[in-house]
């Protein structure tokens, strides 16, 4: 990795100062990525330079091929979580990114790695922590999240976006800690996002929470999705992307579900199975536009197809004993969810596309925060931008939204299960993620 780190660092310098002397490797690497190098760097180039410098800190960076989607670009990375940590003991973590181009996949992978590094508790975070406040905001929500008898001793002040003031939350809901006081109720990657600007990072994080809420109501709640009409911008965006990814491969069939809920945020699920109806794969995305949500969901679906292929190859080469719990969960979905036996994979009701959100991140964020606040769902934010990395990272929490995966059943999910009977009767309790 030392050679790759040096190339990434040199590529960052070349991107910021193309006229300076550079060896052949840095320009060749940028050319391979498909990264343009204009004579004068702008905001996009400065952001990419920060991503390249972050990538130079990773333990490993690699690209992968997907047999069912040869047109998919995939990057993976191993991220040393202890790099900025206040205490030793954190392991390596995996990051990945996909795209229809190498550059998009690289940016997605490194961005995810930056999110992981930025969510780790630092010495500065410890200085900000305080003992449990005498008066708790969102006490009922916190009571559902914390294990019985848990009394966290470290609390962080977070900003409330839907109204004035702040709130205090346990540090364990906001930060990856070497010695956590309690197990988080959901993966801490949910609701934490990097972006070229703080507004873009915050919007990405909030959209992920909306996406996971829709996923929980669908998969565990049993609330079926709607069809996506051929005239829908989501369908118009899906067809050329699927064709570009498949490149003539005919082994799978794919379709879309509209999981958009009452918040009016476009949420699309992209599903695929083998021609026999097994080998279930799913990608989910919430984005400001329906077309962007469909594209992102399809890329995530293709990434899951690649994960299935990797696990099947691992099992064929080394046998079932070589599989870890994650591998076995992948195979459980592959064999246990079928298109014929699971109604949740198919649409119900009429197509009902709604309007897109504004394309400007700040405007979209303001609109969405207003909708959530009007629905009684507060929006809390914590800035996790690290000076060592220089890329904006924001964590968003919305008490009242559901999460997937999660060990918690909130009011929205409980109400949905009571109305539909729940999703377990269709999924046999097999986890979506």
Coordinates of C-alpha atoms in Angstrom, one line a residue, residues 18 39 54 85-86 93 112 118 125 140 144 188 198 235 246 263-264 299-300 302 319 355 384 414 425:
X18 CA -0.6 20.7 -12.9
X39 CA -5.0 24.1 -15.9
X54 CA -7.5 10.7 2.5
X85 CA -8.9 7.7 17.5
X86 CA -8.6 9.0 21.1
X93 CA -13.0 -1.3 8.5
X112 CA -17.2 6.3 2.7
X118 CA -14.5 11.0 10.9
X125 CA -14.5 14.9 21.1
X140 CA -38.8 8.2 25.4
X144 CA -36.0 2.6 23.5
X188 CA -23.1 4.0 13.2
X198 CA -21.4 21.0 4.8
X235 CA -37.7 4.4 -15.2
X246 CA -25.2 -5.6 -18.0
X263 CA -42.4 12.8 3.6
X264 CA -42.4 13.2 -0.2
X299 CA -25.6 0.8 -8.5
X300 CA -26.1 -0.5 -5.0
X302 CA -25.2 -4.4 -8.7
X319 CA -16.0 -24.8 1.6
X355 CA -42.3 16.0 -7.3
X384 CA -17.7 15.6 12.6
X414 CA -45.0 -0.8 15.2
X425 CA -44.4 -13.7 7.0

